[in-house]
Amino acid sequence: MRNPHEPRGADTRARIAAPPGARRVGAQRDAEAGPLRRADGGPGAGATAVGRLASTVERLQRELEQAHADAAGRALAEMAVGVLVERLRCGPTEAAAQLSTLAEQAGVPVIELAADLVNQVAADTISAAAREFVAAQAAPAAGSVGLRLRSAEAHTLVAADTEAAARSMLDHALRPLGAVAVAVWAAHPDQSLSLAGSAGFTEQEAHRWRHVPPGVPTPARRALDERSAVGYGTLADAGLPSIGQHEVSGGRLAVPAGIGGRLTGVLEICWRDELPDRSQPLERQFEALAELAAATLETWADSGSPTPGAPDAQLEGLRQLTDGLADPCLILHVAPDSGELPLQFTIGHVNPAFVDFAGRPRSAVLGARLLEAYPLAAESGGLLEKVEHVFVTGEPFRTPNMTLAALVDGVPISAQAKVGISRHGGYLVVVWRLDDGTPRVARLLQHAQRLGRIGGFEENLPTRQIVWNETIYELYGLPASAPPVPLDQLADHAHPDDRPAIGRFLRTLLHHQRPASTAFRLQRPDGVARHIRVVAEPVHDPDGRLGVVRGAYQDISAQHWTEVALAATRDQLAQTEQQAAERSRLVLQLQHAIMPPARGPQDLHDLQVAVRYRPAEKEHLVGGDWYDTLTLPSGAVLLCVGDVAGHGIEAATGMVALRNALRGLAATGAGPAQLLTWLNSITHHLTESLTATAACGLYDPATRRLRWARAGHPPPVLLRDGRAETLPQIGGILLGALDQAEYDEDEFTLRPGDTLVMYTDGLIERRDQSLHTSLANLLALTEQAVGECDGGPGALEAHLDHLLRYSASDTDDDTCLVGVSVRGGADRL
């Protein structure tokens, strides 16, 4: 089955534009028009002919509308048949028969059953809107919502253009909501709008608003600027011009339309009376319709931008053309996720003659955003401004003198160049010719190397060819005619005590093929010893083999002797360091006294509870992670974990205060949200500059209901039937940030065999990953632990040990784990 959001080919549009019913209607119209042409022209004959012609046109219109409706119904039914083919493992004919049988048994029309089947398996905005309406309304009404939206989608698929798609959305989805008109706007890079389709307006009004220039503050423009739905009680009160402002001056709602994060237009919905209340289910319906509008714009829009990942003959032709130029040349195209101005451009190709004036290799520029490679191009009158102008207007740009600038390691480097920019379809060709200022930049770099006592080298490993600059010969005390020293002989020229460090440097560089650096004492032939730092990186050939090593030597002798002079000062600070170490040991002892690193499992009613605490690897990083599990006087079980910001004795004492305060507050019988509200007030008023996160749960053994709330803390993980998932991200700000705060609360029922894991961020945090990626890795690790544990009495503790042992965190932070397993039924994880 075809994805409804995929553009249709020309053959498909041709079949849709002329369905079988329409062809039969055309033949019948020709047959009935014959007698009219043979009429004798008398008064009676003329009146009869006009009446017959009007009747025929009206009947043909009804038949054409019925043909479109039949085509839309077939499209929706074909989706449902495809679902049954996959579910029942049968052929299309048997699936179609099964669909009719199921509809007859359920007593519903086939089209309604088809919509329900598609909604059940789809994961798009239409199914989400139907599910939210089910949660807020009665089932029959909810079913009609899903049917209306799927019908609107099916009619949009068979529509001949965006105009017909707008009529379908108005008739099948928006009129039941009280709307009387709709407009679909297409957004353009120059911030102008064009009316791609409309319904409910007169032809004169639609023609008058066919184009909206940039700068006109319409509701559609506001929605694009804010990137969210914009509603107005009445258009007259909003004071904004828009289509139908004199005919339909009631409520207006403008919803941005886009696919894949790129906004391509706006869906504007009009009411004759005031704008209805925008409940969340209604909002989801409008978002689903906006996505349908975006699909029609993608299908019928004539866009000049290249399609990512698609073969482009034009781009290939430009590559061949620019590769023959002797001047450096770049080919730019608009980035796929670029929205309104300022546009984002990607460097799609650089020709063989390209030389970066900042001295970077071609690979550092190719594929990067223009502003990532040359951020200073965004200056007023700079390269980006000229590129945008050429892309929007199509006018070529030439200048004999433009300043090109780049940032390299935070240092701005500029060059003067002759620049030419021209547009070719959806691509831009930028050609520059650098003037004699480029050698001047190279001389500046040479002076910087001389002043910094830095020398560069390049060693070709297969050919053993080595290139040194003059500075390295000076550092080694060798004449310029002497052969360079290979890297594998570096230890022979170093102090014997530094050879292990050089061995580790070479192993990292040549064996692991990663950038490396080290410092050593160079023993020169003249007997002078120099302290040298060497930095190098491997360079791979197109086949991925290590071919070249590039790097630099720097004389750090002055820095070394400065460090020796500072050693005396560090000796004076030894007493202070000893006091700091004693302070860290006291913090660690305090934390271990309250929460030992490991404790045996507890049986709390029908729960088996196990806890784990792993201190920070470095003593000075001891933090304020804490946990607590106990049975309250009410019979409920308190489960909580928390993390006080910071490290040291302040974090540890703050942890003790919050843990004891929560124990006392929990005895009142209040729910988790109320407990966190009180704990936030305590944190804000009774501590100094203390903030913390926490997750708190109350388990009722009688009903197995767990109520829980969070204050800026990662959500717990639920393991059920071998599948792991995080609990919902309910709202709740961290403790101590505000004077007064409210916290959301959620609840669910635990089942026998369920395992719930509460943890602090020390288990998942990585410097190189987002929180979303870290949570996904934790879920995978939790499911992996099911197969590693044997399901015996110690399975829960083995599960927690598995998480601690194989967690991929790299922040050296404390980690707390609370594992809860529900006994009864299947006891295995």
Coordinates of C-alpha atoms in Angstrom, one line a residue, residues 406-603:
A406 CA 36.8 32.2 9.1
L407 CA 37.5 31.1 12.7
V408 CA 40.2 28.6 13.3
D409 CA 40.6 27.6 16.9
G410 CA 39.0 30.9 17.9
V411 CA 41.4 33.0 15.8
P412 CA 39.7 35.0 12.9
I413 CA 41.5 34.6 9.6
S414 CA 40.5 36.7 6.6
A415 CA 41.4 37.0 2.9
Q416 CA 40.5 39.2 0.0
A417 CA 39.0 37.6 -3.0
K418 CA 37.1 38.1 -6.2
V419 CA 33.7 36.4 -5.7
G420 CA 31.0 35.3 -8.1
I421 CA 27.6 33.7 -7.2
S422 CA 25.0 32.4 -9.5
R423 CA 21.9 30.3 -9.1
H424 CA 21.2 27.1 -11.1
G425 CA 17.8 25.7 -10.2
G426 CA 17.9 24.8 -6.5
Y427 CA 21.7 25.2 -6.3
L428 CA 24.1 28.0 -5.9
V429 CA 27.6 28.1 -7.4
V430 CA 30.1 30.2 -5.5
V431 CA 33.5 30.9 -7.1
W432 CA 36.3 32.9 -5.5
R433 CA 39.7 33.8 -6.6
L434 CA 42.1 34.8 -3.7
D435 CA 44.4 37.7 -4.2
D436 CA 48.0 38.0 -3.0
G437 CA 46.8 38.4 0.6
T438 CA 46.7 34.6 1.0
P439 CA 50.5 34.2 1.2
R440 CA 50.5 37.1 3.7
V441 CA 48.2 34.9 5.9
A442 CA 50.6 32.0 5.5
R443 CA 53.5 34.2 6.6
L444 CA 51.5 35.3 9.7
L445 CA 51.1 31.6 10.6
Q446 CA 54.8 31.0 10.2
H447 CA 55.6 33.9 12.5
A448 CA 53.1 32.4 15.0
Q449 CA 54.9 29.1 14.8
R450 CA 58.3 30.8 15.4
L451 CA 57.1 32.8 18.4
G452 CA 55.4 29.7 19.9
R453 CA 58.4 27.5 19.2
I454 CA 56.1 25.2 17.3
G455 CA 57.2 23.0 14.4
G456 CA 55.0 21.0 12.1
F457 CA 55.8 17.6 10.5
E458 CA 54.2 15.0 8.2
E459 CA 55.3 11.4 8.0
N460 CA 54.2 9.0 5.2
L461 CA 54.3 5.6 6.9
P462 CA 54.3 3.4 3.7
T463 CA 57.0 5.4 1.9
R464 CA 58.9 6.5 5.1
Q465 CA 59.0 10.0 3.7
I466 CA 59.2 12.7 6.4
V467 CA 58.7 16.4 6.0
W468 CA 59.9 18.8 8.7
N469 CA 59.8 22.6 8.8
E470 CA 62.7 24.7 10.0
T471 CA 61.5 25.0 13.6
I472 CA 61.8 21.3 14.2
Y473 CA 65.4 21.2 13.0
E474 CA 66.2 24.0 15.5
L475 CA 64.4 22.1 18.3
Y476 CA 66.5 19.0 17.6
G477 CA 69.7 21.0 17.2
L478 CA 70.2 19.4 13.7
P479 CA 71.3 21.0 10.5
A480 CA 68.7 21.4 7.7
S481 CA 70.6 18.8 5.7
A482 CA 70.2 16.1 8.4
P483 CA 67.6 13.4 7.8
P484 CA 64.4 13.8 9.9
V485 CA 63.9 11.5 12.9
P486 CA 61.0 8.9 12.3
L487 CA 58.4 8.6 15.0
D488 CA 59.4 5.0 15.8
Q489 CA 62.9 6.2 16.7
L490 CA 61.7 9.0 18.9
A491 CA 62.6 7.1 22.1
D492 CA 66.2 6.9 21.1
H493 CA 66.4 10.7 21.3
A494 CA 64.6 11.0 24.6
H495 CA 65.6 10.7 28.3
P496 CA 65.4 7.0 29.4
D497 CA 62.8 7.8 32.0
D498 CA 60.5 9.2 29.4
R499 CA 60.5 6.1 27.1
P500 CA 57.4 4.5 28.6
A501 CA 55.4 7.7 28.0
I502 CA 56.6 7.7 24.4
G503 CA 55.7 4.1 24.0
R504 CA 52.1 4.8 25.1
F505 CA 52.0 7.8 22.7
L506 CA 53.0 5.6 19.8
R507 CA 50.7 2.8 20.7
T508 CA 47.7 5.2 20.8
L509 CA 48.7 6.9 17.6
L510 CA 49.8 3.9 15.4
H511 CA 48.0 0.9 16.9
H512 CA 44.7 2.4 18.1
Q513 CA 44.9 5.1 15.4
R514 CA 43.7 7.9 17.5
P515 CA 45.1 11.4 18.1
A516 CA 47.7 11.5 20.9
S517 CA 50.1 13.7 22.7
T518 CA 52.9 13.4 25.3
A519 CA 55.7 15.4 26.8
F520 CA 59.3 14.2 27.0
R521 CA 62.9 15.4 27.5
L522 CA 64.7 15.7 24.2
Q523 CA 68.5 14.9 24.4
R524 CA 70.1 16.9 21.6
P525 CA 73.5 16.0 20.1
D526 CA 75.0 19.2 21.6
G527 CA 74.2 18.0 25.1
V528 CA 71.4 20.5 25.6
A529 CA 68.2 19.0 27.0
R530 CA 64.9 20.5 26.0
H531 CA 61.4 19.8 27.3
I532 CA 59.2 19.0 24.2
R533 CA 55.5 18.3 23.7
V534 CA 54.5 16.3 20.6
V535 CA 51.0 16.2 19.3
A536 CA 50.0 14.0 16.3
E537 CA 46.9 12.7 14.5
P538 CA 46.5 9.8 12.0
V539 CA 45.3 10.5 8.5
H540 CA 43.5 7.6 6.6
D541 CA 43.4 7.1 2.9
P542 CA 40.1 6.6 0.9
D543 CA 40.2 2.9 1.7
G544 CA 40.4 3.5 5.5
R545 CA 44.1 2.5 5.9
L546 CA 46.5 4.6 8.0
G547 CA 48.8 6.3 5.5
V548 CA 50.0 9.6 6.9
V549 CA 50.7 11.0 10.4
R550 CA 50.6 14.8 10.9
G551 CA 51.6 16.6 14.0
A552 CA 53.7 19.3 15.7
Y553 CA 56.5 19.6 18.2
Q554 CA 56.5 22.5 20.7
D555 CA 59.3 23.6 23.0
I556 CA 57.8 23.8 26.5
S557 CA 61.1 24.2 28.4
A558 CA 60.1 27.7 29.7
Q559 CA 56.8 26.3 30.9
H560 CA 58.6 23.4 32.6
W561 CA 60.9 25.6 34.6
T562 CA 57.9 27.8 35.5
E563 CA 56.3 24.7 36.9
V564 CA 59.4 23.9 38.9
A565 CA 59.3 27.3 40.4
L566 CA 55.7 26.8 41.3
A567 CA 56.5 23.5 43.0
A568 CA 57.6 25.4 46.1
T569 CA 54.3 27.2 46.2
R570 CA 52.5 23.9 46.0
D571 CA 54.5 22.6 48.9
Q572 CA 53.1 25.5 51.0
L573 CA 49.6 24.5 50.0
A574 CA 50.1 20.9 51.2
Q575 CA 48.5 21.6 54.5
T576 CA 45.4 23.0 52.9
E577 CA 45.2 20.0 50.6
Q578 CA 45.5 17.7 53.5
Q579 CA 42.6 19.5 55.2
A580 CA 40.6 19.2 52.1
A581 CA 41.3 15.5 51.9
E582 CA 40.2 15.0 55.5
R583 CA 37.0 16.9 54.7
S584 CA 36.3 14.5 51.8
R585 CA 36.9 11.5 54.0
L586 CA 34.4 12.9 56.6
V587 CA 31.8 13.4 53.9
L588 CA 32.3 9.9 52.6
Q589 CA 32.0 8.4 56.2
L590 CA 28.8 10.5 56.7
Q591 CA 27.3 9.2 53.5
H592 CA 28.3 5.5 54.2
A593 CA 26.9 5.8 57.8
I594 CA 23.5 6.8 56.5
M595 CA 23.4 4.7 53.3
P596 CA 25.8 1.8 53.0
P597 CA 26.9 1.0 49.4
A598 CA 25.0 -2.3 49.4
R599 CA 22.2 -3.7 51.6
G600 CA 20.3 -7.0 51.5
P601 CA 16.8 -7.1 50.0
Q602 CA 13.8 -6.2 52.2
D603 CA 10.3 -7.7 52.1

